[in-house]
Each structure stands twice: as structure tokens, then as C-alpha cells.
Coordinates of C-alpha atoms in Angstrom, one line a residue:
Chain A
M1 CA 2.7 123.5 183.4
L2 CA 3.3 120.8 180.8
E3 CA 6.9 119.9 180.4
I4 CA 8.1 119.3 176.8
T5 CA 9.8 115.9 176.7
T6 CA 11.7 114.1 174.0
T7 CA 8.5 112.2 173.2
H8 CA 6.8 115.4 172.2
Y9 CA 9.5 116.2 169.7
L10 CA 9.3 112.7 168.3
V11 CA 5.6 113.1 167.7
L12 CA 6.3 116.4 166.0
S13 CA 9.0 114.9 163.8
A14 CA 6.9 111.8 163.0
A15 CA 4.0 114.2 161.9
L16 CA 6.4 116.3 159.8
F17 CA 7.9 113.1 158.2
M18 CA 4.4 111.8 157.4
I19 CA 3.4 115.1 155.8
G20 CA 6.5 114.9 153.7
V21 CA 5.9 111.3 152.7
I22 CA 2.3 112.0 151.8
G23 CA 3.4 115.1 149.9
V24 CA 5.8 113.0 147.8
M25 CA 3.1 110.5 147.1
V26 CA 0.1 112.7 146.1
R27 CA 1.5 115.9 144.7
R28 CA 2.3 116.1 141.0
N29 CA 4.5 119.2 140.8
I30 CA 8.2 118.2 140.9
I31 CA 9.1 121.3 142.9
I32 CA 6.4 120.6 145.5
I33 CA 7.6 117.0 145.7
F34 CA 11.1 118.3 146.3
M35 CA 9.8 120.5 149.1
S36 CA 8.1 117.6 150.7
I37 CA 11.4 115.7 150.6
E38 CA 13.0 118.7 152.4
L39 CA 10.3 118.4 155.0
M40 CA 11.3 114.7 155.5
L41 CA 14.9 115.7 156.0
N42 CA 13.9 118.4 158.5
A43 CA 11.9 115.9 160.4
V44 CA 15.1 113.9 160.7
N45 CA 16.8 117.1 162.0
V46 CA 14.2 117.6 164.7
N47 CA 14.7 114.0 165.7
L48 CA 18.4 114.3 165.9
V49 CA 18.4 117.5 167.9
A50 CA 15.8 116.1 170.3
F51 CA 17.8 113.0 170.9
S52 CA 21.0 115.1 171.3
Q53 CA 19.2 117.0 174.0
Q54 CA 18.1 113.8 175.7
W55 CA 21.6 112.3 175.7
Q56 CA 23.1 115.6 176.8
H57 CA 25.9 115.5 174.1
V58 CA 26.5 117.2 170.9
V59 CA 26.7 114.3 168.4
G60 CA 23.2 114.6 167.3
Q61 CA 23.5 118.3 166.6
V62 CA 26.7 117.6 164.5
F63 CA 24.7 115.0 162.6
A64 CA 21.9 117.5 162.0
V65 CA 24.4 120.1 160.6
F66 CA 25.7 117.5 158.2
V67 CA 22.2 116.6 157.1
I68 CA 21.5 120.3 156.5
A69 CA 24.7 120.5 154.4
V70 CA 23.8 117.5 152.4
A71 CA 20.2 118.8 151.9
A72 CA 21.7 122.1 150.6
A73 CA 24.0 120.2 148.2
E74 CA 21.1 118.1 146.9
A75 CA 18.9 121.2 146.5
A76 CA 21.6 122.9 144.3
V77 CA 22.0 119.8 142.1
G78 CA 18.3 118.9 142.1
L79 CA 17.1 122.4 141.1
G80 CA 19.6 122.3 138.3
I81 CA 18.3 119.0 137.1
I82 CA 14.7 120.2 137.3
L83 CA 15.6 123.3 135.3
A84 CA 17.3 121.2 132.6
F85 CA 14.1 119.0 132.5
Y86 CA 11.9 122.1 132.2
R87 CA 13.9 123.6 129.3
N88 CA 13.2 120.5 127.2
K89 CA 9.7 119.8 128.3
E90 CA 8.2 123.1 129.3
T91 CA 6.5 121.5 132.3
V92 CA 7.3 120.4 135.9
N93 CA 4.4 118.0 136.1
I94 CA 5.5 114.5 137.0
D95 CA 2.7 112.9 135.0
E96 CA 4.4 114.4 131.9
M97 CA 7.5 112.3 132.5
N98 CA 6.5 109.6 130.1
V99 CA 9.2 109.1 127.6
M100 CA 10.2 105.9 129.2
R101 CA 7.5 103.3 130.1
W102 CA 7.9 99.6 130.3
Chain B
M1 CA 39.7 110.4 173.2
P2 CA 42.6 112.6 171.9
A3 CA 41.7 116.0 170.5
G4 CA 42.4 116.7 166.8
F5 CA 43.9 114.5 164.2
S6 CA 47.3 113.0 163.9
A7 CA 49.5 112.5 160.9
A8 CA 48.5 108.8 160.9
D9 CA 45.0 109.8 160.2
F10 CA 46.1 111.5 157.0
Y11 CA 48.3 108.5 156.1
N12 CA 45.3 106.2 156.5
I13 CA 43.2 108.1 154.0
L14 CA 46.1 108.5 151.5
P15 CA 44.3 106.8 148.6
E16 CA 41.3 109.1 149.1
L17 CA 43.5 112.1 149.3
V18 CA 45.2 111.1 146.1
L19 CA 41.9 110.7 144.4
T20 CA 40.6 114.1 145.7
G21 CA 43.7 115.9 144.5
G22 CA 43.5 114.1 141.2
A23 CA 39.9 115.0 140.7
L24 CA 40.7 118.7 141.3
L25 CA 43.6 118.4 138.9
V26 CA 41.3 117.1 136.2
L27 CA 39.1 120.2 136.6
I28 CA 42.1 122.5 136.4
V29 CA 43.5 120.8 133.4
D30 CA 40.1 120.9 131.8
V31 CA 40.1 124.7 132.0
L32 CA 43.7 125.0 130.7
T33 CA 43.2 122.9 127.6
V34 CA 41.2 123.4 124.4
R35 CA 38.2 121.2 123.7
Q36 CA 40.0 119.2 121.0
Q37 CA 42.2 117.6 123.7
R38 CA 39.5 115.7 125.4
S39 CA 41.4 112.4 125.2
L40 CA 44.1 113.9 127.3
L41 CA 41.6 114.2 130.2
G42 CA 40.6 110.6 129.8
W43 CA 44.2 109.5 130.2
L44 CA 44.8 111.9 133.1
T45 CA 41.7 110.4 134.9
F46 CA 43.1 106.9 134.1
G47 CA 46.4 108.0 135.7
V48 CA 44.7 109.4 138.8
L49 CA 42.7 106.2 139.3
S50 CA 45.9 104.1 138.8
A51 CA 47.8 106.2 141.3
T52 CA 45.0 105.8 143.8
L53 CA 45.1 102.1 143.3
L54 CA 48.9 102.1 143.9
A55 CA 48.4 104.3 147.1
L56 CA 45.8 101.7 148.2
L57 CA 48.1 98.7 147.9
P58 CA 50.0 99.2 151.3
F59 CA 46.6 98.9 153.1
S60 CA 45.9 95.4 151.9
D61 CA 46.4 93.8 155.3
A62 CA 45.8 96.9 157.5
N63 CA 43.3 96.7 160.3
T64 CA 43.0 100.0 162.1
V65 CA 40.4 102.5 163.0
A66 CA 41.3 105.9 161.8
S67 CA 40.1 109.5 162.3
R68 CA 38.8 109.0 165.9
G69 CA 36.5 106.2 165.1
L70 CA 35.1 107.5 161.8
L71 CA 36.8 105.2 159.4
A72 CA 37.8 101.5 159.5
I73 CA 40.9 100.8 157.4
D74 CA 40.5 97.0 157.1
G75 CA 40.6 94.2 154.6
F76 CA 36.8 94.6 154.0
A77 CA 37.3 98.2 153.0
F78 CA 40.4 97.4 150.9
F79 CA 38.5 94.8 148.9
F80 CA 35.6 97.1 148.2
K81 CA 37.9 100.0 147.3
V82 CA 39.7 97.7 144.7
I83 CA 36.2 96.9 143.3
F84 CA 35.3 100.6 143.0
L85 CA 38.7 101.6 141.4
L86 CA 38.5 98.8 138.9
T87 CA 35.0 99.8 138.0
A88 CA 36.0 103.4 137.5
L89 CA 39.1 102.4 135.5
V90 CA 37.1 100.3 133.1
T91 CA 34.3 102.9 132.9
V92 CA 36.8 105.6 132.0
L93 CA 38.3 103.4 129.3
M94 CA 35.0 102.9 127.7
S95 CA 33.9 106.5 128.0
S96 CA 36.2 108.3 125.6
S97 CA 34.6 107.2 122.4
Y98 CA 31.1 107.9 123.8
I99 CA 32.1 111.4 124.9
E100 CA 33.4 112.0 121.4
V101 CA 30.1 110.9 119.7
E102 CA 27.9 112.7 122.2
Q103 CA 30.0 115.8 122.3
L104 CA 30.0 115.8 126.1
R105 CA 32.0 118.1 128.4
A106 CA 34.8 115.7 129.2
G107 CA 36.3 117.6 132.2
E108 CA 33.1 117.7 134.3
Y109 CA 32.3 114.1 133.3
Y110 CA 35.6 112.7 134.5
F111 CA 35.6 114.9 137.6
L112 CA 32.1 113.5 138.5
I113 CA 33.2 110.0 137.9
L114 CA 36.1 110.5 140.3
C115 CA 33.9 112.2 142.9
A116 CA 31.5 109.3 142.8
T117 CA 34.4 106.9 143.3
L118 CA 35.6 109.0 146.3
G119 CA 32.1 108.7 147.8
M120 CA 32.1 105.0 147.3
M121 CA 35.4 104.6 149.0
F122 CA 34.2 106.5 152.1
M123 CA 31.0 104.3 152.1
A124 CA 33.1 101.2 152.3
S125 CA 35.4 102.3 155.1
G126 CA 32.9 104.5 157.0
I127 CA 31.9 103.0 160.4
D128 CA 30.1 106.1 161.6
L129 CA 26.6 107.0 160.5
I130 CA 27.8 110.5 159.6
T131 CA 30.7 109.3 157.5
I132 CA 28.5 106.8 155.7
L133 CA 26.0 109.6 155.0
I134 CA 28.6 111.9 153.6
G135 CA 30.1 109.1 151.4
L136 CA 26.7 108.1 150.2
E137 CA 25.8 111.6 149.2
T138 CA 29.1 112.4 147.6
M139 CA 28.4 109.4 145.4
A140 CA 24.7 110.0 144.9
V141 CA 24.9 113.7 144.0
A142 CA 27.6 113.0 141.4
F143 CA 25.4 110.3 140.0
Y144 CA 22.4 112.6 139.8
I145 CA 24.4 114.9 137.6
L146 CA 25.9 112.2 135.5
A147 CA 22.5 110.6 134.8
G148 CA 21.3 113.8 133.3
F149 CA 24.6 114.6 131.5
L150 CA 23.0 114.5 128.0
K151 CA 21.3 117.8 128.5
P152 CA 19.4 118.1 125.3
N153 CA 18.2 114.5 125.6
R154 CA 14.8 114.1 127.1
R155 CA 15.3 110.6 128.3
S156 CA 18.5 111.7 130.1
N157 CA 16.6 114.6 131.7
E158 CA 13.9 112.2 132.9
A159 CA 16.4 109.7 134.2
A160 CA 18.1 112.5 136.2
V161 CA 14.8 113.8 137.7
K162 CA 13.6 110.4 138.6
Y163 CA 16.9 109.3 140.1
F164 CA 17.1 112.6 142.0
L165 CA 13.6 112.5 143.4
L166 CA 13.7 108.9 144.4
G167 CA 17.3 109.1 145.7
A168 CA 16.4 112.0 147.9
F169 CA 13.2 110.4 149.1
S170 CA 15.1 107.2 150.0
L171 CA 17.8 109.3 151.7
G172 CA 15.0 110.8 153.9
I173 CA 13.8 107.4 154.9
L174 CA 17.2 106.0 155.5
L175 CA 18.2 109.1 157.7
Y176 CA 15.0 108.8 159.7
G177 CA 15.9 105.2 160.5
M178 CA 19.4 106.2 161.3
S179 CA 18.3 109.0 163.6
T180 CA 16.1 106.5 165.5
L181 CA 19.1 104.2 165.9
Y182 CA 21.1 107.1 167.2
G183 CA 18.4 108.1 169.5
L184 CA 18.1 104.7 171.1
S185 CA 21.8 104.1 171.4
G186 CA 23.2 107.6 171.9
T187 CA 26.1 106.9 169.5
T188 CA 26.6 107.2 165.8
N189 CA 29.5 104.8 165.7
V190 CA 28.4 101.6 164.1
R191 CA 30.5 99.4 166.3
E192 CA 29.4 101.2 169.5
L193 CA 25.8 100.9 168.2
A194 CA 26.1 97.2 168.4
T195 CA 27.2 97.1 172.0
A196 CA 24.8 99.9 173.1
L197 CA 21.7 98.3 171.5
A198 CA 22.5 94.7 172.3
S199 CA 21.4 95.0 175.9
Q200 CA 18.2 97.0 175.2
E201 CA 14.8 95.6 174.9
R202 CA 13.3 95.7 171.5
S203 CA 11.0 98.7 171.5
A204 CA 8.7 99.5 168.6
L205 CA 10.8 102.5 167.9
L206 CA 13.9 100.3 167.3
I207 CA 12.0 98.0 164.9
V208 CA 10.6 101.1 163.0
G209 CA 14.1 102.5 162.7
L210 CA 15.4 99.1 161.5
V211 CA 12.6 98.8 158.9
M212 CA 13.3 102.3 157.6
V213 CA 17.0 101.6 157.3
V214 CA 16.2 98.4 155.3
A215 CA 13.8 100.3 153.1
G216 CA 16.3 103.2 152.5
I217 CA 19.1 100.7 151.6
G218 CA 16.6 98.7 149.5
F219 CA 16.2 101.8 147.3
K220 CA 20.0 102.2 146.9
V221 CA 20.6 98.6 145.9
A222 CA 17.4 98.6 143.8
A223 CA 15.7 95.7 145.6
V224 CA 12.1 95.1 144.7
P225 CA 9.7 96.7 145.7
F226 CA 12.0 99.8 145.9
H227 CA 13.4 99.3 142.4
M228 CA 11.1 101.4 140.2
W229 CA 13.7 104.1 139.6
A230 CA 16.3 101.6 138.2
P231 CA 15.0 100.7 134.8
D232 CA 14.2 104.3 133.8
V233 CA 17.5 105.7 135.1
Y234 CA 19.5 102.9 133.5
E235 CA 17.8 103.4 130.2
G236 CA 18.0 107.2 130.1
A237 CA 21.5 107.8 131.5
P238 CA 24.5 107.9 129.2
T239 CA 25.6 104.3 128.7
P240 CA 29.0 104.4 130.4
V241 CA 27.3 106.1 133.4
T242 CA 24.7 103.3 133.4
A243 CA 27.6 100.8 133.5
F244 CA 29.3 102.7 136.4
L245 CA 26.0 103.1 138.2
S246 CA 24.9 99.5 138.0
V247 CA 28.2 98.2 139.3
G248 CA 29.8 100.8 141.4
S249 CA 26.8 102.2 143.2
K250 CA 25.5 98.7 143.8
A251 CA 28.7 97.5 145.3
A252 CA 29.0 100.6 147.5
S253 CA 25.5 100.2 148.7
F254 CA 26.1 96.6 149.6
A255 CA 29.3 97.6 151.4
M256 CA 27.2 100.1 153.4
L257 CA 24.5 97.4 154.0
L258 CA 27.1 94.9 155.3
R259 CA 28.7 97.5 157.6
L260 CA 25.4 98.6 159.1
F261 CA 23.8 95.2 159.5
M262 CA 26.7 92.9 160.2
E263 CA 28.7 95.3 162.3
G264 CA 26.0 97.5 163.7
L265 CA 23.0 95.3 164.2
P266 CA 24.1 91.7 164.4
F267 CA 22.0 91.1 167.5
L268 CA 18.9 91.9 165.6
A269 CA 19.7 89.3 162.9
D270 CA 16.5 87.4 163.7
V271 CA 14.5 90.5 162.8
W272 CA 16.3 91.5 159.6
Q273 CA 17.1 88.1 158.2
P274 CA 13.4 87.3 157.4
M275 CA 13.1 90.8 155.8
F276 CA 16.1 90.3 153.6
W277 CA 14.9 86.7 152.8
V278 CA 11.6 88.1 151.4
L279 CA 13.4 91.0 149.6
A280 CA 15.9 88.5 148.0
V281 CA 13.2 86.2 146.7
V282 CA 11.0 89.0 145.4
T283 CA 13.9 90.9 143.9
M284 CA 15.3 87.9 142.0
T285 CA 11.9 86.8 140.7
V286 CA 10.5 90.2 139.7
G287 CA 13.8 91.2 138.1
N288 CA 14.1 88.1 136.0
L289 CA 10.5 88.0 134.9
A290 CA 10.5 91.7 133.9
A291 CA 13.8 91.3 132.0
L292 CA 12.2 88.6 129.8
T293 CA 10.0 91.0 127.8
Q294 CA 12.4 93.9 127.3
S295 CA 13.4 95.0 123.9
N296 CA 15.9 97.7 125.0
I297 CA 19.3 96.3 126.0
K298 CA 20.0 98.9 128.7
R299 CA 16.6 98.3 130.2
M300 CA 17.1 94.5 130.0
L301 CA 20.4 94.8 131.8
A302 CA 18.7 97.1 134.4
Y303 CA 16.2 94.3 135.3
S304 CA 19.0 91.8 135.1
S305 CA 21.0 93.9 137.6
I306 CA 17.9 94.0 139.9
A307 CA 17.9 90.2 139.7
H308 CA 21.6 90.2 140.6
A309 CA 20.9 92.4 143.6
G310 CA 18.5 89.6 144.6
Y311 CA 21.2 87.0 144.4
L312 CA 23.5 89.2 146.4
L313 CA 20.9 89.6 149.1
I314 CA 21.1 85.8 149.6
G315 CA 24.6 86.5 151.0
V316 CA 23.2 88.9 153.5
V317 CA 20.5 86.5 154.6
A318 CA 23.2 83.8 155.2
N319 CA 24.7 86.2 157.8
S320 CA 28.0 84.4 158.0
S321 CA 31.6 85.1 157.1
R322 CA 31.2 82.8 154.2
G323 CA 28.2 84.7 153.0
V324 CA 30.0 88.0 153.2
A325 CA 33.0 86.5 151.3
A326 CA 30.6 85.1 148.7
M327 CA 29.0 88.6 148.2
M328 CA 32.4 90.2 147.8
I329 CA 33.5 87.6 145.3
Y330 CA 30.3 88.0 143.4
L331 CA 30.5 91.8 143.3
L332 CA 34.1 91.7 142.0
L333 CA 33.2 89.2 139.3
Y334 CA 30.1 91.3 138.5
V335 CA 32.4 94.2 137.7
F336 CA 33.8 92.3 134.8
M337 CA 30.7 90.7 133.4
Q338 CA 28.4 93.7 133.7
L339 CA 31.0 96.3 132.5
G340 CA 31.9 94.0 129.6
A341 CA 28.3 93.8 128.5
F342 CA 27.9 97.5 128.8
A343 CA 31.2 98.1 126.9
V344 CA 29.7 96.3 123.9
V345 CA 26.5 98.4 124.2
V346 CA 28.6 101.5 124.3
M347 CA 30.4 100.4 121.0
L348 CA 27.0 100.2 119.3
R349 CA 26.5 104.0 119.9
R350 CA 27.7 105.6 116.7
Q351 CA 27.1 108.9 114.9
D352 CA 24.0 107.6 113.2
V353 CA 22.8 104.9 115.6
V354 CA 21.6 105.2 119.1
G355 CA 22.3 101.5 119.6
D356 CA 20.5 100.6 122.7
E357 CA 17.8 98.4 121.2
L358 CA 18.2 94.7 121.1
K359 CA 17.8 94.7 117.4
D360 CA 20.9 96.9 117.0
L361 CA 22.9 93.8 118.1
S362 CA 21.6 91.9 115.1
G363 CA 24.2 90.1 113.2
L364 CA 27.0 91.5 115.3
Y365 CA 28.9 88.3 114.8
F366 CA 29.2 89.0 111.1
R367 CA 30.1 92.6 111.6
Y368 CA 32.5 92.4 114.5
P369 CA 33.2 88.8 115.5
T370 CA 35.5 89.5 118.5
A371 CA 32.9 91.8 120.1
A372 CA 30.2 89.2 119.6
C373 CA 32.3 86.5 121.1
A374 CA 33.2 88.7 124.1
M375 CA 29.5 89.5 124.5
L376 CA 28.7 85.7 124.4
F377 CA 31.0 85.2 127.4
F378 CA 29.5 88.1 129.3
M379 CA 26.0 86.8 128.8
L380 CA 27.0 83.3 129.8
S381 CA 28.7 84.7 132.8
L382 CA 25.7 86.8 133.8
G383 CA 23.5 83.7 133.4
G384 CA 25.9 81.7 135.5
I385 CA 27.1 79.0 133.1
P386 CA 30.4 77.3 133.9
P387 CA 33.3 77.8 133.2
T388 CA 32.7 81.5 133.4
A389 CA 33.2 83.7 136.4
G390 CA 29.4 84.2 137.0
F391 CA 29.1 80.5 137.8
M392 CA 31.8 80.6 140.4
G393 CA 30.1 83.6 142.1
K394 CA 26.7 82.1 142.1
F395 CA 28.1 78.8 143.4
W396 CA 29.6 80.5 146.4
L397 CA 26.5 82.5 147.2
F398 CA 24.2 79.5 147.0
S399 CA 26.6 77.3 149.0
A400 CA 26.8 80.0 151.7
A401 CA 23.0 80.0 151.9
I402 CA 22.9 76.2 152.2
E403 CA 25.6 76.2 154.8
S404 CA 23.6 78.7 156.9
G405 CA 20.5 76.5 156.5
F406 CA 18.6 78.4 153.9
F407 CA 18.2 75.5 151.5
W408 CA 15.0 76.8 149.8
L409 CA 16.5 80.2 149.2
A410 CA 19.3 78.6 147.3
V411 CA 16.8 76.5 145.3
I412 CA 14.8 79.7 144.4
G413 CA 18.1 81.3 143.3
V414 CA 19.0 78.4 141.1
L415 CA 15.5 78.4 139.5
N416 CA 15.8 82.1 138.9
S417 CA 19.2 81.6 137.2
A418 CA 17.5 79.2 134.9
V419 CA 14.8 81.7 134.0
S420 CA 17.4 84.4 133.4
L421 CA 19.2 82.2 130.8
Y422 CA 16.3 82.9 128.4
Y423 CA 16.9 86.5 128.0
Y424 CA 20.7 86.2 128.1
I425 CA 20.6 83.6 125.3
R426 CA 18.2 85.8 123.4
V427 CA 21.0 88.4 123.0
V428 CA 23.3 85.7 121.6
V429 CA 20.5 84.6 119.2
F430 CA 20.3 88.2 117.9
M431 CA 24.0 88.4 117.4
W432 CA 24.4 85.1 115.5
M433 CA 21.1 84.4 113.8
K434 CA 19.6 87.7 112.7
E435 CA 20.2 89.8 109.6
E436 CA 22.9 92.4 110.0
A437 CA 21.5 95.7 111.4
L438 CA 22.0 98.9 109.4
G439 CA 24.2 101.8 110.3
S440 CA 27.9 102.7 110.0
P441 CA 30.6 100.2 110.8
I442 CA 31.2 99.3 114.5
V443 CA 34.7 100.2 115.6
A444 CA 36.5 99.8 118.9
S445 CA 38.8 102.7 119.9
P446 CA 42.1 101.5 121.5
S447 CA 40.9 102.3 125.0
M448 CA 37.6 100.5 124.4
A449 CA 39.6 97.5 123.2
V450 CA 41.6 97.6 126.5
A451 CA 38.3 97.8 128.5
L452 CA 36.9 94.8 126.7
T453 CA 40.0 92.8 127.1
V454 CA 40.2 93.5 130.8
A455 CA 36.5 92.5 131.3
L456 CA 36.9 89.4 129.2
A457 CA 40.1 88.4 130.9
G458 CA 38.4 88.8 134.3
V459 CA 35.4 86.7 133.3
V460 CA 37.5 83.9 131.8
V461 CA 40.4 83.8 134.3
F462 CA 38.3 84.0 137.4
G463 CA 36.0 81.4 135.9
V464 CA 38.8 78.9 135.5
Y465 CA 41.2 79.8 138.3
P466 CA 39.2 81.6 141.1
R467 CA 41.3 80.3 144.0
P468 CA 43.4 83.5 144.8
L469 CA 40.3 85.6 144.7
F470 CA 38.5 83.3 147.1
E471 CA 41.3 83.3 149.5
L472 CA 41.6 87.1 149.5
A473 CA 37.8 87.5 149.9
Q474 CA 37.7 85.2 152.8
V475 CA 40.5 86.9 154.6
S476 CA 38.9 90.3 153.9
A477 CA 35.5 89.2 155.0
Q478 CA 36.8 88.2 158.3
S479 CA 37.9 91.7 159.1
L480 CA 34.3 92.7 159.2
G481 CA 33.5 92.9 162.9
G482 CA 30.4 91.1 164.1
V483 CA 30.6 88.1 161.8
V484 CA 33.7 86.9 163.6
A485 CA 31.6 84.5 165.6
A486 CA 30.6 82.7 162.5
V487 CA 34.1 82.1 161.2
G488 CA 34.7 78.4 160.9
A489 CA 37.0 76.2 159.1
L490 CA 36.3 77.0 155.5
S491 CA 37.5 74.5 152.9
F492 CA 37.9 74.9 149.2

């Protein structure tokens, strides 16, 4: 029987993180980009909890709870901002964000 | 480790408690007053910040670790907290007329300014990754809202969306790096991190974590190549917010950077020094070159502030007590010159003029000679011309680099300052040598006059008599653990 070690969790979190980064890079819908960012933050949480398990203490889990709280706060504010943008522009496509260009 | 907190822990965060209470008070007073009394809220906010500054004064020579190793109450934190409070005070002074013109909701505006300041203060004294994270987010979330505070304005909306997306993205990268550091050391305390990691071999995971932390912080200080959000956000955000963002958030991010790298990862200096060397050079050069062609003042000042982040990174590369002191001096002086320049830009915003294009400054000398003269000083200072404060700051940064053996970095810095003079002087040319711009007369409200006076006084006084500031910065810099080894006999 294969034992699940910290390394397995790290591979999972690295994969999750990369999916998030790629999502931010290639997707054009602001909401999907935001979801990809949430994926990155959850990769961090997997990392933290796996390390917490490895060290046999609770610090990493506390850290993860704080990350979740911060992500929630960001989601509340972020969705508000996206909504304000949508009201003026009638779109959530990032390519339409072109009022300011150098 | 004792369980629970003691009364001393609460005493140690007295300034933060005052600020939190004050911020809530502002919200309550906002509900209780009618909209016509907006100026009252401005003065209340001013009072809260002054009270916080007073509550901070007893901690000028404190050196303790509070709240079970979460916060360091030391000279370094004190110095940065003074920078943040000064920045917030001047920002509040210059906001009132802008709020009037833009018809903003004053209560929320001032509340968010205070929240951002609170976050910055925790960033400066946090010595635990979790505390630093919470401080960073308290500041960043407040700034996301502030950047989009002009709700009907498309540019402001765009600025907020871009800042939010890139801020959250960079937070993800930074946290991933931090989680790696925690995983390898088993602690989130920055100082314990140093001892736990020092004895370890350098695994690939450690280097990956380090690079991610560098990239995440690079976003926050707007270092090239992580700077692309800065010009758009600076241009779109309300002008006083831009001012606060460009000074306060930058200073706080540098405080966080110094804590993490000088206290937490000093033994990896040979890995991160070259990284910051490259970042510093690229940031200075790209920032200055891009600023040359801008026609929007806020955008120009954004690229200029990117360039200044490049100069400041020189102090990180120097990796010495002197380098840290030079950065702290520079950041304090930067408060006056950058906020002063932005105060003049805020004045240009009137009922009929948006006032953020370079041409809006045309003939300012004939319309408002004092403002033009003040702007001249701010531009010379940003460009680093003696006898202004900016020269003193740059002198210290470059000499710190030379002392640590980074001669060429200092040379590149000096060359960059020379390039930057072109676009700073161009502002002066517009003010003195162009036809007067159209629009209603430019007036300074009393609070704006105070803001300008404070900024101008800072630029001139510290340019001529910088000695007390140097001494304070040097003493404060030495409280930053990790650089103690580099403390030598420093002469003036």
C-alpha cells in the first residue's frame, strides 16, 4: 500500500498552483481570473497543512485559517470592485480594460 | 511560552489601538452627521492620526518583542510608523478639497485611509509571517477600495480592477514562497526562521521559495518586471490616494522586505543580493526611460516612483546597517517630496478641469507663483539636486552601496538620476515658459496650504540640516536584527 507523504501533497499543491498561474495568464474573463487566484491561495493552504502535519504542530494550520480569512476578505472587496467595473462598462472581459494605455 | 496575553502586550500596541478606535469613531461620526459637515470628518481624522503619533512617541527607544513573538516594538518599527503617520497626515490634509470637488463619501474615505495606515504599522513591526500577512492585507484591501473610489469614473474602476487582480496574484506568489519557508524551517517567526534555516543545506525548494518571496515583494514595491500595475493604478486612482499609495504602501513594503530578508534570511544574502542587484538596475532604468515620454503627470510620477523603488533597492543590495539607514532616510525624505508634488497636482483638480495632464501645469508660475515655486523644489528634490532633501537621500544610498563594494551599482544610480532630471525639469519648463492653461482659478484651501508648507519645509530643512535625521535613522537601523554584524563606526 502506498503511503501518502508530504512530498505527494507538495506535488498536488504545486500542480494546483501552476493551474492557477496559467489560468491567470490565459483566461480573459475577470471572474475566472479571480477564481484562478483563489486556486493559487488554496494551493498555499494545502502546502501549509501538509507541512503542519509533517512538523507535528499546529502553526501551519493556523496560518492556513488566516489565509482563508484573507481570501474571503479579498473576495468580498474584489467582487464589489468587479461589479462597479461591470456597471460602467457592461463587460467583464479583461481585453476591454483599455482606457489607460501608455 | 506563557499562555494568553498580558497587559504589557496591549500597552505595546497602544498606537495601533488608538488608531483602530479612531477609525471606528470616524465611521460612527460619519453616520451621525449630515453630508454638509464633511470637513469635520477631515479634522477628526487628522486628530486621530495626531493622537496616534503622540501615543507612539514613548516607544522611540523601545526594543521589545510583544504578543508572544508576533510583533517587534523596536527603533526600526518606530521610524517606519512615523513615516506612515506623517504620510497619512499630509494625505488627509490634501484630501478635503478633492473630496469636495469629486463629491466623495468622506466617512468611508477617511476610514479606509486609517485602515491602510493601521495595516502598514503592523507590517513594520510584524516579525511573524502571519502578522506580516495580516498587516499587508489590511493595507492592500483598503487600497483596492480607495483606488476605485470614484465609482462613476471608468479610469478609477479600471485602476481598482487591475490593482486588485495583480495584488491578489502577487499575494498568492508571496504566500506560496512563505509557505515553503515555513515548511523548511517549521516556524513562522522571522527571527527563528533565520536560526532554523541557517544550518540547513540549500535545497531547490528553499531557492524556489526565496525567488517567490522576492517576486511577491517585487510586485508590492513595483519593481520592474513586476511593475505593470503601477502606472495604470496611479493614473486612475483619485489623486490623494495615488499620493498615499505611492509613498505609504511603498514604505510599508520596503519595511516588510527588510524584515524578511535582513532578519529572516541574512544567511542567504549571497543568493538574494544578486537578484536585488539586477532588480535595482532594471527598475531604475526602465522607470526613468518610461517616464521620459509621459504626458500625464500622475503617470509620469508613477514611473518616477518606480525609478525611486530602484534607487531604494540599492540599499537592500548593500546589505549593511548603513544601507538600511540610508533606505529609511530616503523613504522619509521621499514622503515630503512625493506628497508635495502630488499636493500640487491635487490643487489642479477643479470643478471644470481634471488637471492631471502636464499641460494643465502650463504657466502655473503666473497663476499661482507660490505653488509653482514649491513644485520647483519638489522636482529638484526628486531629481536629487543639492541643496534639497532628495540629494541627501541619494547621497546616502549611493555611499552605502560604495561602502559595501557595489561601485558600479552606485554609478548606474547616478547616471539614472541624470536621466531623470530631463522629465523633472520639463515640469518646470511647463510652469515657467508656457502660455497659461485655461480653466477656473487655482486656489489652495487652508488645509492644502498646510500640507504644502509641511512638504516644502521637509524638503528644504532636511536638505540643509539633515544631521538629526541621520542620527535617528542610524540608531533605528541598528535595532533591525541580523544586520548587527555589519555595524561599524559610522562617521558623518
